[in-house]
Amino acid sequence: DDPTPLPDGRGSLHAPVEHEHLTLTITFPGSNPVTPRGAQPQAAKFNYFVGGEGRGIASNVPSFGAVIYENLYDGIDLHVTGNDDGVMKYEFHCAPGADYSQIRIHYDGIDSLCVNDEGDLEIATSFGTLRDGAPIVWQEDDDSTSRARKEAELDAVHDATLLDRRGSSSATRTTLSARFELIDATTYRITLDATPDPSLPLVIDPEIEWMHYLGGSNMDEGFGGAVDSTGSTLVTGRTRSLDFNGRNNSHHGGDVMDVFTLKVSASGQLQWMIYLGGGGGDGGAGIALDSADNALVTGYTSSTDFAGRSNSFHGGSEDAFALSVSASGQLLWMIYLGGSGADGGVGIALDSADNALLTGKTNSTDFAGHSNSFHGGSEDAFALSVSASGQLQGMTYLGGSGADGGVGIALDSADNVLVTGDTSSTDFAGRVNSYYGGSEDGFVVKVSPTGALLWMTYLGGGAWDEATGIAVDRVDNVLVTGQTMSSDFAGRNNSHNGGNWDVYALRVGPSGQLQWMTYLGGSSNDAGHGIAADNAGNALVTGDTTSIDFAGRNNSYQTNKDAFALKVGPVGVVEWMTYLGGTGADIGQGIALDGAGNALVTGITWSTDFTGRNSFYHGNQDAFVVKLRLADGPQLSVAPTCPSGGPIRIEWSGATPGGQAALIYARNTGSFIIPNNRPCAGTELGLGSNQIQLAWQGGAGANGSRTLNTTAGPGACGGYLQLLDLTTCSTSNVARIE
């Protein structure tokens, strides 16, 4: 018979097909003989019809999200994980006192190894060069001796109320400087520049999780990012590219800018992208998410024909706007905001009723919906509210007789609006202190949900100061970042680092009093653009730097200009800083945290070799989003048992070895603070308060991992489980029972 062609045309059922291939083998010289163990069970099962001598049919084969090689070296486990792109990631977990210098990594099937000037490992093969990012090494002090072992029962948690809003006593992470060191042409090890604390575990994490270029063949810029309930990142910005990757519609304005909004999954896959705008120039600046994961976007537009508009362009050179895009990438509504002058939106946030709160700058004295009068000078900042259905509810001018501009906006737990920006007005309305001097100061202003001005605080010193990003922590302190040329910035707890300007981070209390300010940077120029607050009151900051000696760095400067991410603790001390980028210029514009505490940074890049990339540079300049894995708590997985209930497999890793743990169940996700009279009081769970209860308590396992095989009734289906480590009070991811 004639061979039957295969459906994809590559060959036939009878004719073998040959492809070029390369086999790489990694071994660990001097390691112990170990058997790998699957961890983080996945829902998928596989059937194999492999045939051939010695091989047979295999059915219902389980899949796992991680593989653990326990005691690969004495006291050292190797954890291997992968994401949806098939990108493998590995970490060495060293028990307290274990000798990390035992670790050796050897490649077979390669040409050679080398370490480049950036500290990355380059793996030369016959198919090209692979690269492994410079190692990241850290230790965490969980303060377990002061906490002891929390073995008290949690059986009364299910009816508890939120009695305590304090931050949990989370672990303190110390990053250690590390580098790759070649042993020979195909073998390397990891060397630390400082001696680790032998009483603490050590984690060696060689690279960022992923980085994704966003754009097309022309200019693309990302300015704002937010993370939805699934861990996906929503990004907005502006683009000239007619061929933007992932687009679901067409560019509106030819060679002028369009707004774009897009969605990238938690594993780094582009889901969709939508052009937004009209025949003029349009740009997206800020993005926030409502309770249904719809994206609310603000920016500026000169288009009188903006698609989806519910009203008319107000006049002047440009209007601000607000719009809503559904979780699947469809435009829901758009509204022009402004007056007869020039108006632009920059920051956006959502209140508890899904109303959008916006800030920006305007020189329109007749801004639609205004409840007070323009203050004077060249422009005012503003705050306004747009309903969940896209109707303007009210607008308030903010400022004084100079120039004032709003840049960032956030809301506290009572839906009060916090706005930050820059001002040259010495008479800013609502001020509780005096202008510091120089060409401009930063500011924070607080406005009630009804639009009443509560207070305003100047931020700065005797030179130029600018505030660019704002966040509110869980106890309503206000965190601000920006850049400063002032060596005498009020509230400082350290000294200016040098260069023309430094990044800074600061905290203002709920009543408007400055609590502390920290200079961030090195001997060259550094600028802060975005800030986020985690559950423990830490500030995560992004921006750009040309300083090769940025204080707190855990890796090396790339070149030209780098983006960065850094963490400042609740008392204003830098815990770590990471350079992000490649050999071109890179700018971090926005930062957001997902539900697991990972940081998502977005911005602009001219680098074709951005570290961690898993896609291609598209053109002149791209937007980007990069994911940094910051959390190192327990990981929980649940094997399927629904819809009728039955046997259920619950597995976790990463808890305290030999410690105690509790599994907590709830009918919904949300935020629940463990009350004062319970173990780990003040710790925030990712569970809602609906039917919350203790499901299990016991030993976490000798190595912090354990599997529970039990039975779940049909009533458990659709609910959620979370593991609470009773030694460190750290929590796992929230796992759905399905």
XYZ file of C-alpha atoms in Angstrom:
738
model
C 0.000 0.000 0.000
C 1.031 3.619 -0.465
C 2.170 5.280 2.733
C -0.607 7.268 4.383
C 0.401 10.936 4.853
C 0.387 12.298 8.362
C -2.151 15.099 8.953
C 0.552 17.769 9.231
C 2.310 16.638 6.050
C 5.675 15.920 7.715
C 5.850 12.271 6.626
C 3.823 9.108 6.632
C 2.701 6.373 8.950
C 5.257 4.029 7.387
C 8.112 6.369 6.515
C 10.354 7.480 9.386
C 10.923 11.203 9.789
C 14.331 12.467 10.839
C 14.923 15.741 12.685
C 18.075 17.381 13.957
C 18.217 17.253 17.724
C 20.490 17.971 20.650
C 20.561 16.029 23.899
C 21.859 17.788 26.998
C 22.448 15.819 30.194
C 22.968 17.449 33.592
C 24.612 15.496 36.398
C 25.719 16.392 39.912
C 29.255 15.109 40.646
C 29.724 13.752 44.151
C 25.993 13.641 44.877
C 24.091 10.938 46.732
C 22.077 8.312 44.829
C 18.477 9.510 45.180
C 15.067 8.765 43.711
C 13.148 11.867 42.559
C 9.720 12.472 44.087
C 6.813 14.218 42.410
C 5.314 17.183 44.269
C 2.425 19.589 43.673
C 0.110 17.032 41.960
C -1.734 18.394 38.926
C -5.220 17.567 37.695
C -4.061 16.178 34.335
C -3.623 12.396 33.813
C -1.816 10.870 30.824
C -2.054 7.628 28.853
C 0.943 6.285 26.904
C 0.786 3.779 24.032
C 4.525 3.424 23.592
C 5.044 -0.186 22.510
C 8.414 -1.713 21.695
C 10.527 -4.201 23.547
C 10.472 -3.714 27.271
C 7.805 -1.037 27.082
C 4.072 -1.298 27.322
C 0.898 0.683 27.702
C 0.723 3.019 30.681
C -2.588 4.588 31.662
C -3.809 7.147 34.191
C -0.270 8.416 34.784
C -0.293 11.355 37.250
C 1.399 14.687 36.552
C 3.203 16.987 38.956
C 4.147 20.661 39.110
C 7.513 19.973 40.761
C 10.108 17.252 41.250
C 12.170 17.089 44.435
C 15.521 15.300 44.747
C 15.730 14.939 48.510
C 19.220 14.901 50.064
C 20.902 15.115 46.663
C 23.880 16.313 48.653
C 24.053 15.941 52.421
C 21.411 18.317 53.793
C 20.617 19.739 50.347
C 17.462 19.157 48.274
C 17.077 20.043 44.604
C 13.639 21.417 43.594
C 12.799 21.432 39.879
C 9.630 23.147 38.639
C 8.232 24.191 35.266
C 5.700 26.674 33.915
C 3.178 26.436 31.084
C 5.853 27.422 28.558
C 7.902 24.337 29.398
C 10.607 26.495 30.989
C 12.383 24.585 33.755
C 13.437 26.282 36.979
C 15.596 24.836 39.722
C 16.524 25.710 43.299
C 18.837 24.152 45.862
C 17.357 24.159 49.379
C 20.083 23.808 52.025
C 19.197 22.823 55.585
C 20.723 24.881 58.435
C 24.442 24.159 58.612
C 24.561 22.199 55.352
C 27.678 22.798 53.253
C 26.495 24.474 50.043
C 29.983 24.066 48.504
C 29.174 20.373 47.900
C 27.034 21.410 44.921
C 28.482 20.699 41.482
C 26.611 20.943 38.160
C 28.028 19.181 35.100
C 26.787 19.310 31.483
C 27.247 16.589 28.858
C 26.421 17.315 25.215
C 27.607 20.944 25.191
C 30.647 22.675 23.707
C 31.678 24.789 26.681
C 30.625 26.967 29.612
C 31.590 30.543 30.416
C 30.491 33.279 32.818
C 29.862 36.622 31.088
C 30.469 40.128 32.413
C 26.925 40.278 33.845
C 27.496 37.118 35.894
C 25.230 34.951 33.729
C 26.232 31.411 32.780
C 26.515 30.975 28.997
C 26.153 27.413 27.721
C 27.599 27.020 24.215
C 26.009 24.249 22.133
C 25.977 23.216 18.498
C 22.496 24.781 18.244
C 23.485 28.124 19.798
C 24.114 29.606 23.233
C 21.816 29.115 26.208
C 21.964 31.413 29.204
C 21.255 30.936 32.906
C 20.743 34.140 34.912
C 23.157 35.013 37.723
C 22.256 33.137 40.943
C 20.121 34.625 43.708
C 20.793 33.263 47.190
C 18.988 34.069 50.410
C 18.319 33.016 53.994
C 15.192 33.621 56.038
C 14.978 34.140 59.799
C 11.560 32.867 60.825
C 12.021 33.869 64.508
C 10.826 30.398 65.447
C 12.459 30.425 68.877
C 10.374 33.396 69.998
C 7.264 31.933 68.451
C 7.936 28.392 69.747
C 5.696 25.744 68.262
C 2.122 26.918 67.976
C 0.186 23.743 68.647
C -3.047 25.205 70.048
C -6.275 24.223 68.330
C -7.959 26.461 65.722
C -11.362 24.802 66.067
C -13.189 28.041 66.964
C -11.823 30.055 64.049
C -14.931 29.543 61.890
C -17.048 32.106 63.729
C -14.265 34.546 64.577
C -14.457 38.205 63.648
C -11.656 40.432 62.381
C -10.312 41.520 65.745
C -6.753 42.366 64.704
C -5.338 44.182 61.674
C -1.685 43.940 62.670
C 0.823 42.594 60.189
C 2.052 39.068 60.747
C 5.547 38.402 62.045
C 6.706 37.236 58.654
C 10.179 35.903 58.013
C 13.038 38.332 57.363
C 14.875 37.515 54.143
C 18.607 38.266 53.856
C 20.039 38.148 50.350
C 23.640 36.977 49.951
C 25.872 37.982 47.061
C 26.646 34.925 44.909
C 28.184 34.035 41.564
C 28.813 31.146 39.197
C 32.357 29.735 39.250
C 33.700 27.399 36.556
C 35.502 24.222 37.642
C 36.268 23.131 34.087
C 34.823 23.637 30.599
C 31.638 21.701 31.406
C 31.267 21.900 35.198
C 30.494 24.767 37.550
C 29.552 25.545 41.114
C 27.927 28.427 42.993
C 30.134 30.551 45.257
C 28.987 32.961 47.973
C 30.862 36.171 48.736
C 29.872 36.046 52.412
C 29.540 33.280 54.980
C 25.889 32.228 55.477
C 24.372 31.963 58.943
C 24.738 28.247 59.812
C 21.603 28.351 61.972
C 19.340 29.234 59.035
C 18.314 27.400 55.866
C 19.767 28.624 52.575
C 17.983 28.860 49.203
C 19.879 29.156 45.942
C 17.558 30.461 43.201
C 19.382 30.952 39.906
C 16.986 33.193 37.954
C 13.861 35.309 37.679
C 10.741 33.348 36.801
C 9.998 34.820 33.367
C 10.086 37.967 31.260
C 7.832 38.732 28.287
C 8.341 41.319 25.541
C 5.118 43.087 24.546
C 4.675 44.880 21.250
C 5.119 44.938 17.501
C 7.533 46.306 14.922
C 7.213 49.964 15.988
C 7.366 51.796 19.330
C 5.577 50.263 22.342
C 5.655 51.541 25.927
C 4.182 49.997 29.076
C 3.249 52.329 31.924
C 0.874 50.554 34.295
C 0.219 47.033 35.513
C -2.233 45.235 37.802
C -2.724 41.588 38.798
C -6.116 39.858 38.703
C -7.560 37.075 40.860
C -5.974 34.357 38.683
C -2.473 35.815 38.926
C -2.612 37.186 35.375
C -1.066 40.602 34.734
C -2.965 43.381 32.945
C -0.767 46.023 31.306
C -1.593 49.331 29.662
C 0.479 51.850 27.738
C 0.736 53.262 24.246
C 1.816 51.874 20.875
C 2.530 52.828 17.281
C 2.771 49.194 16.163
C 0.088 48.087 13.696
C 1.127 44.451 14.272
C 1.123 44.286 18.073
C 1.363 40.620 19.036
C -1.882 39.095 20.388
C -4.157 41.833 19.031
C -7.885 41.167 18.720
C -8.707 44.348 16.733
C -7.019 46.963 14.539
C -4.962 50.061 15.321
C -7.152 53.181 15.296
C -4.780 55.989 14.442
C -2.319 55.096 11.694
C 1.112 56.464 12.651
C -0.087 58.155 15.862
C -0.299 56.449 19.218
C -3.068 54.146 20.396
C -3.741 53.031 23.928
C -3.225 49.306 24.433
C -4.389 46.964 27.150
C -3.326 43.327 27.321
C -3.345 40.289 29.554
C -0.461 37.929 30.362
C -1.165 34.711 32.279
C 0.507 33.803 35.565
C 2.916 31.591 33.610
C 3.889 34.335 31.146
C 1.595 33.573 28.182
C 0.057 36.490 26.270
C -3.721 35.974 26.363
C -4.997 38.942 24.347
C -4.289 42.536 23.423
C -6.743 45.284 22.423
C -6.094 48.633 20.716
C -8.079 51.514 22.239
C -8.473 54.988 20.773
C -9.460 56.991 17.735
C -7.952 58.962 14.894
C -5.796 61.183 17.115
C -3.070 60.451 19.631
C -4.010 58.295 22.617
C -1.996 56.914 25.535
C -2.753 54.692 28.505
C -1.098 55.606 31.801
C -2.854 53.834 34.687
C -4.746 50.574 35.159
C -6.751 48.963 37.967
C -9.059 45.948 38.245
C -12.613 45.714 39.531
C -14.168 42.807 41.426
C -14.957 40.978 38.165
C -11.369 41.369 36.869
C -12.424 43.968 34.310
C -9.591 46.413 33.581
C -10.203 50.132 34.224
C -7.774 52.324 32.291
C -7.026 56.049 32.261
C -4.746 58.246 30.176
C -4.955 61.050 27.634
C -6.540 61.393 24.187
C -6.750 63.936 21.376
C -9.209 61.725 19.443
C -12.718 63.127 19.080
C -13.859 59.717 17.775
C -12.559 57.435 20.536
C -14.226 54.022 20.084
C -16.871 53.175 22.693
C -17.382 56.765 23.856
C -20.518 57.616 25.811
C -20.080 61.411 25.625
C -18.301 64.068 23.548
C -14.741 65.389 23.561
C -14.585 68.459 25.818
C -12.155 70.583 23.823
C -8.637 71.891 24.150
C -5.620 69.902 23.010
C -6.554 66.680 24.840
C -8.937 65.112 27.335
C -8.456 62.641 30.112
C -10.496 59.472 29.797
C -11.636 56.390 31.658
C -12.617 53.106 30.026
C -13.386 49.536 30.939
C -12.182 46.365 29.236
C -13.664 42.976 30.136
C -11.610 40.064 31.468
C -11.762 38.555 27.962
C -10.478 41.699 26.220
C -13.638 43.475 25.017
C -14.209 47.224 25.370
C -17.219 47.824 27.639
C -17.413 51.635 27.807
C -15.348 54.828 27.512
C -15.951 58.342 28.854
C -14.167 61.633 28.089
C -13.164 63.666 31.167
C -12.110 67.311 31.109
C -12.895 70.857 30.074
C -11.903 73.373 27.441
C -8.178 73.207 28.276
C -5.673 70.353 28.349
C -6.486 67.423 30.632
C -4.753 64.082 31.205
C -5.384 61.098 33.461
C -2.371 59.388 35.044
C -3.413 57.270 38.045
C -6.475 55.115 38.705
C -7.784 53.008 41.605
C -11.044 51.225 42.469
C -13.122 51.649 45.618
C -15.160 48.945 47.354
C -18.162 49.584 45.065
C -16.065 49.350 41.864
C -16.166 53.095 41.267
C -13.031 54.287 39.464
C -11.051 57.076 41.167
C -8.717 59.015 38.890
C -6.014 61.624 39.228
C -3.970 63.629 36.755
C -3.437 67.251 35.770
C -5.584 69.914 34.116
C -5.549 73.576 33.122
C -9.297 73.581 32.413
C -11.157 75.983 34.695
C -14.431 74.373 33.562
C -13.663 70.695 34.137
C -16.982 68.832 33.924
C -18.381 67.817 37.310
C -16.150 70.093 39.401
C -17.284 70.742 42.975
C -14.794 73.532 43.709
C -12.807 76.146 41.789
C -9.540 75.980 39.864
C -6.754 77.152 42.196
C -4.654 79.110 39.720
C -1.213 78.793 38.243
C -0.525 76.821 35.075
C -2.347 73.629 36.132
C -4.054 71.834 38.991
C -4.068 68.258 40.116
C -7.491 66.645 40.368
C -9.363 63.705 41.823
C -12.598 62.445 40.308
C -14.957 59.498 40.473
C -16.530 57.472 37.670
C -19.211 54.893 38.460
C -18.923 51.205 37.623
C -21.155 51.825 34.592
C -19.052 54.726 33.294
C -20.834 57.851 34.616
C -18.934 60.853 36.012
C -19.904 61.311 39.674
C -17.824 64.297 40.756
C -14.480 66.069 40.375
C -12.289 68.031 42.847
C -9.454 70.422 41.969
C -6.326 69.972 44.128
C -3.529 72.521 44.406
C -2.555 76.127 44.945
C -1.408 79.150 42.974
C 1.551 77.338 41.354
C 1.699 74.281 39.115
C 0.302 71.046 40.551
C -0.017 67.592 39.007
C -1.446 64.325 40.288
C 0.461 61.163 39.320
C -0.555 58.326 41.647
C -3.746 57.407 43.459
C -4.720 54.784 46.038
C -7.540 54.139 48.501
C -7.491 53.202 52.168
C -9.789 50.773 53.973
C -12.505 53.441 54.375
C -12.433 54.418 50.669
C -10.646 57.684 51.371
C -8.662 58.768 48.312
C -4.889 59.326 48.575
C -3.234 61.262 45.743
C 0.461 61.951 45.194
C 2.299 64.097 42.669
C 4.406 67.232 42.438
C 3.731 70.898 43.209
C 5.340 74.332 43.072
C 2.490 75.857 45.119
C 3.517 77.155 48.533
C -0.173 77.591 49.389
C -1.538 74.148 48.506
C -5.038 73.880 49.990
C -5.338 71.636 53.070
C -1.610 71.640 53.923
C -0.502 70.502 57.388
C 3.116 71.579 56.911
C 5.155 74.070 54.872
C 6.697 73.969 51.417
C 10.312 72.787 51.665
C 11.861 74.771 48.796
C 13.488 74.186 45.443
C 11.627 74.159 42.145
C 8.977 71.698 43.386
C 7.992 69.400 46.217
C 6.239 66.096 46.233
C 2.916 65.876 48.024
C 0.283 63.553 49.418
C -3.322 64.686 49.771
C -6.235 62.825 51.353
C -9.816 63.276 50.132
C -12.900 61.714 51.729
C -15.307 59.484 49.743
C -17.608 62.517 49.436
C -14.853 64.715 47.959
C -13.927 66.701 51.092
C -10.234 67.619 51.412
C -8.951 66.110 54.691
C -5.249 67.025 54.661
C -2.238 67.648 52.423
C 1.445 67.016 53.245
C 4.476 68.427 51.411
C 7.329 65.953 50.830
C 10.912 66.979 50.122
C 13.881 69.146 50.964
C 15.636 72.261 49.739
C 16.120 71.107 46.122
C 13.937 69.421 43.492
C 11.640 66.597 44.638
C 8.998 64.637 42.752
C 6.524 61.979 43.881
C 5.521 59.409 41.261
C 3.962 56.379 42.922
C 1.689 55.663 45.885
C 0.338 52.639 47.757
C -1.557 52.094 51.008
C -0.637 49.287 53.390
C -3.060 47.140 55.378
C -3.145 49.547 58.337
C -3.708 52.612 56.117
C -0.177 53.989 56.131
C 0.687 55.682 52.840
C 3.836 54.605 50.950
C 5.305 56.927 48.315
C 8.208 56.736 45.882
C 9.785 59.222 43.493
C 13.085 60.952 42.912
C 14.913 63.736 44.710
C 17.910 66.052 44.403
C 17.560 67.140 48.050
C 20.246 65.965 50.467
C 18.109 67.298 53.344
C 14.846 65.488 52.597
C 12.632 65.676 55.699
C 12.316 62.433 57.675
C 15.407 60.815 56.155
C 17.013 57.889 57.980
C 20.122 57.715 55.788
C 22.177 59.896 53.440
C 21.829 60.848 49.774
C 23.778 58.325 47.695
C 25.226 60.685 45.084
C 24.576 61.520 41.474
C 22.108 64.219 40.539
C 19.130 62.446 42.040
C 18.185 59.443 44.152
C 15.132 57.245 44.355
C 13.345 57.481 47.672
C 10.662 55.621 49.582
C 8.747 57.094 52.507
C 5.789 56.438 54.755
C 3.078 58.848 55.862
C 0.653 57.914 58.651
C -3.146 57.908 58.254
C -3.347 61.440 59.688
C -0.750 62.911 57.331
C 2.411 62.803 59.464
C 5.684 61.744 57.808
C 7.058 58.691 59.640
C 10.290 57.950 57.759
C 12.062 58.493 54.443
C 14.849 56.382 52.900
C 17.220 57.344 50.069
C 17.681 54.538 47.524
C 20.335 54.360 44.841
C 24.030 54.625 44.078
C 26.619 57.076 42.868
C 24.844 57.883 39.586
C 21.236 58.807 38.742
C 18.281 56.790 40.043
C 14.528 57.341 39.630
C 11.528 55.652 41.238
C 8.295 55.260 39.257
C 6.060 52.618 40.849
C 5.375 51.247 44.326
C 3.287 48.476 45.875
C 2.665 47.366 49.466
C 2.666 43.741 50.608
C 0.701 42.234 53.491
C 3.563 42.754 55.947
C 3.875 46.491 55.306
C 6.929 46.252 53.052
C 7.264 48.577 50.063
C 8.181 47.141 46.648
C 9.586 49.795 44.308
C 10.532 49.879 40.625
C 12.198 52.507 38.463
C 15.432 52.978 36.515
C 19.085 53.473 37.406
C 22.494 54.154 35.920
C 24.256 53.330 39.218
C 26.488 50.248 39.122
C 26.724 50.382 42.939
C 23.042 50.600 43.890
C 22.824 49.914 47.633
C 21.366 46.503 48.538
C 21.935 44.949 45.095
C 21.980 41.157 44.800
C 23.151 40.996 41.183
C 25.175 43.040 38.701
C 24.328 46.098 36.624
C 23.671 45.178 32.987
C 24.642 48.293 30.979
C 23.346 51.640 29.659
C 20.358 52.028 32.007
C 18.643 49.287 33.999
C 15.197 48.828 35.418
C 15.155 47.596 39.007
C 12.965 46.151 41.725
C 13.685 46.531 45.425
C 12.145 45.949 48.829
C 12.054 48.360 51.769
C 10.943 46.997 55.134
C 8.259 48.498 57.412
C 10.806 50.646 59.277
C 12.451 52.008 56.136
C 15.438 49.657 55.699
C 16.391 48.295 52.273
C 16.255 44.484 52.257
C 17.317 43.779 48.651
C 17.570 45.312 45.196
C 17.648 43.519 41.806
C 18.746 44.953 38.457
C 16.421 44.078 35.563
C 17.258 44.402 31.881
C 19.821 43.778 29.186
C 22.422 45.647 27.178
C 19.994 48.365 26.056
C 18.131 50.874 28.187
C 15.374 49.549 30.462
C 12.863 51.460 32.596
C 10.562 50.008 35.255
C 7.288 51.953 35.304
C 4.801 49.945 37.359
C 4.876 47.192 39.966
C 2.104 44.994 41.379
C 1.899 41.899 43.585
C -0.038 38.724 42.916
C -1.865 36.653 45.532
C 1.274 34.616 46.268
C 3.396 37.708 46.914
C 5.294 37.596 43.615
C 6.175 40.924 41.999
C 5.133 41.803 38.444
C 7.076 44.697 36.928
C 6.151 46.433 33.683
C 7.918 49.116 31.721
C 9.883 49.944 28.583
C 12.942 48.228 27.116
C 15.397 48.740 24.281
C 17.260 45.506 25.197
C 17.051 42.537 22.844
C 18.682 40.353 25.520
C 16.594 41.158 28.613
C 17.479 38.604 31.316
C 14.808 35.933 31.762
C 13.169 36.556 28.393
C 10.953 33.863 26.910
C 9.948 35.681 23.726
C 11.489 37.904 21.057
C 12.161 41.613 20.914
C 9.710 43.044 18.390
C 11.019 46.367 17.183
C 12.269 49.835 17.937
C 11.321 49.555 21.631
C 9.027 47.188 23.486
C 6.890 47.185 26.551
C 7.719 44.349 28.934
C 6.442 42.481 31.951
C 8.720 40.446 34.207
C 7.764 38.183 37.099
C 9.946 37.968 40.196
C 9.248 35.131 42.581
C 9.515 36.690 46.042
C 7.488 34.308 48.180
C 9.115 31.115 49.454
C 6.364 29.786 51.685
C 4.621 26.415 51.585
C 3.151 25.166 48.313
C -0.170 23.307 48.458
C -1.955 21.172 45.873
C -5.213 19.214 45.917
C -5.994 16.296 43.602
C -9.480 16.342 42.026
C -12.409 14.761 43.847
C -15.474 16.568 42.461
C -18.291 16.783 41.479
C -19.464 13.990 43.783
C -16.704 13.935 46.378
C -14.617 10.925 47.309
C -10.900 10.191 47.777
C -8.806 13.348 47.862
C -5.037 13.774 47.841
C -3.639 16.872 49.574
C 0.055 17.534 49.262
C 2.372 20.328 50.353
C 6.040 21.200 50.523
C 8.069 24.080 51.918
C 6.683 24.043 55.470
C 8.968 23.996 58.527
C 10.630 20.548 58.743
C 9.266 18.711 61.762
C 6.943 21.581 62.574
C 3.205 21.803 63.000
C 0.777 22.885 60.289
C -2.940 23.493 59.953
C -5.186 23.111 56.920
C -7.963 25.690 56.902
C -11.087 25.424 54.739
C -13.495 28.096 53.528
C -16.264 28.315 50.962
C -14.729 31.315 49.230
C -11.483 33.218 48.786
C -10.935 36.684 50.215
C -9.078 38.101 53.206
C -9.321 36.818 56.773
C -7.132 38.032 59.659
C -6.590 35.413 62.366
C -7.854 36.993 65.610
C -5.885 37.689 68.776
C -6.873 34.608 70.732
C -5.668 32.157 68.092
C -2.237 30.874 66.988
C -0.577 33.132 64.402
C -2.815 36.056 65.356
C -2.581 38.848 62.825
C -1.689 36.568 59.911
C -3.790 37.196 56.827
C -5.287 34.186 55.051
C -6.346 34.243 51.421
C -9.711 32.793 52.461
C -13.013 34.523 52.940
C -14.950 34.371 56.184
C -17.737 32.200 54.766
C -17.789 28.844 56.656
C -14.101 29.095 57.562
C -12.988 26.196 59.743
C -10.044 24.035 60.744
C -9.907 21.009 58.437
C -6.775 19.328 59.829
C -3.839 19.959 62.154
C -0.676 17.924 62.659
C 2.961 17.445 61.781
C 4.152 19.131 58.605
C 6.573 16.282 57.848
C 10.214 15.652 58.630
C 11.313 17.690 55.607
C 8.384 20.106 55.570
C 6.515 18.044 52.970
C 3.556 15.756 53.489
C 0.783 13.995 51.618
C -2.681 13.406 53.094
C -4.944 10.826 51.497
C -8.452 11.187 52.830
C -12.083 11.442 51.745
C -14.038 14.590 50.953
C -17.800 14.822 50.852
C -19.658 16.431 47.940
C -20.251 19.514 50.085
C -16.506 20.291 49.972
C -16.539 20.764 46.203
C -15.959 24.335 45.128
C -14.389 25.273 48.449
C -10.802 26.271 49.163
C -7.934 25.054 51.345
C -4.880 26.923 52.623
C -1.970 25.619 54.687
C -0.821 27.609 57.721
C 2.706 26.864 58.973
C 2.299 27.166 62.743
C 6.037 27.642 63.313
C 6.628 30.593 60.985
C 2.984 31.657 60.514
C 3.607 31.677 56.762
C 0.789 30.597 54.458
C 0.617 28.571 51.272
C -1.196 29.346 48.068
C -4.980 28.906 48.150
C -6.025 25.633 46.453
C -9.529 24.987 45.112
C -11.250 21.638 45.666
C -12.613 20.625 42.259
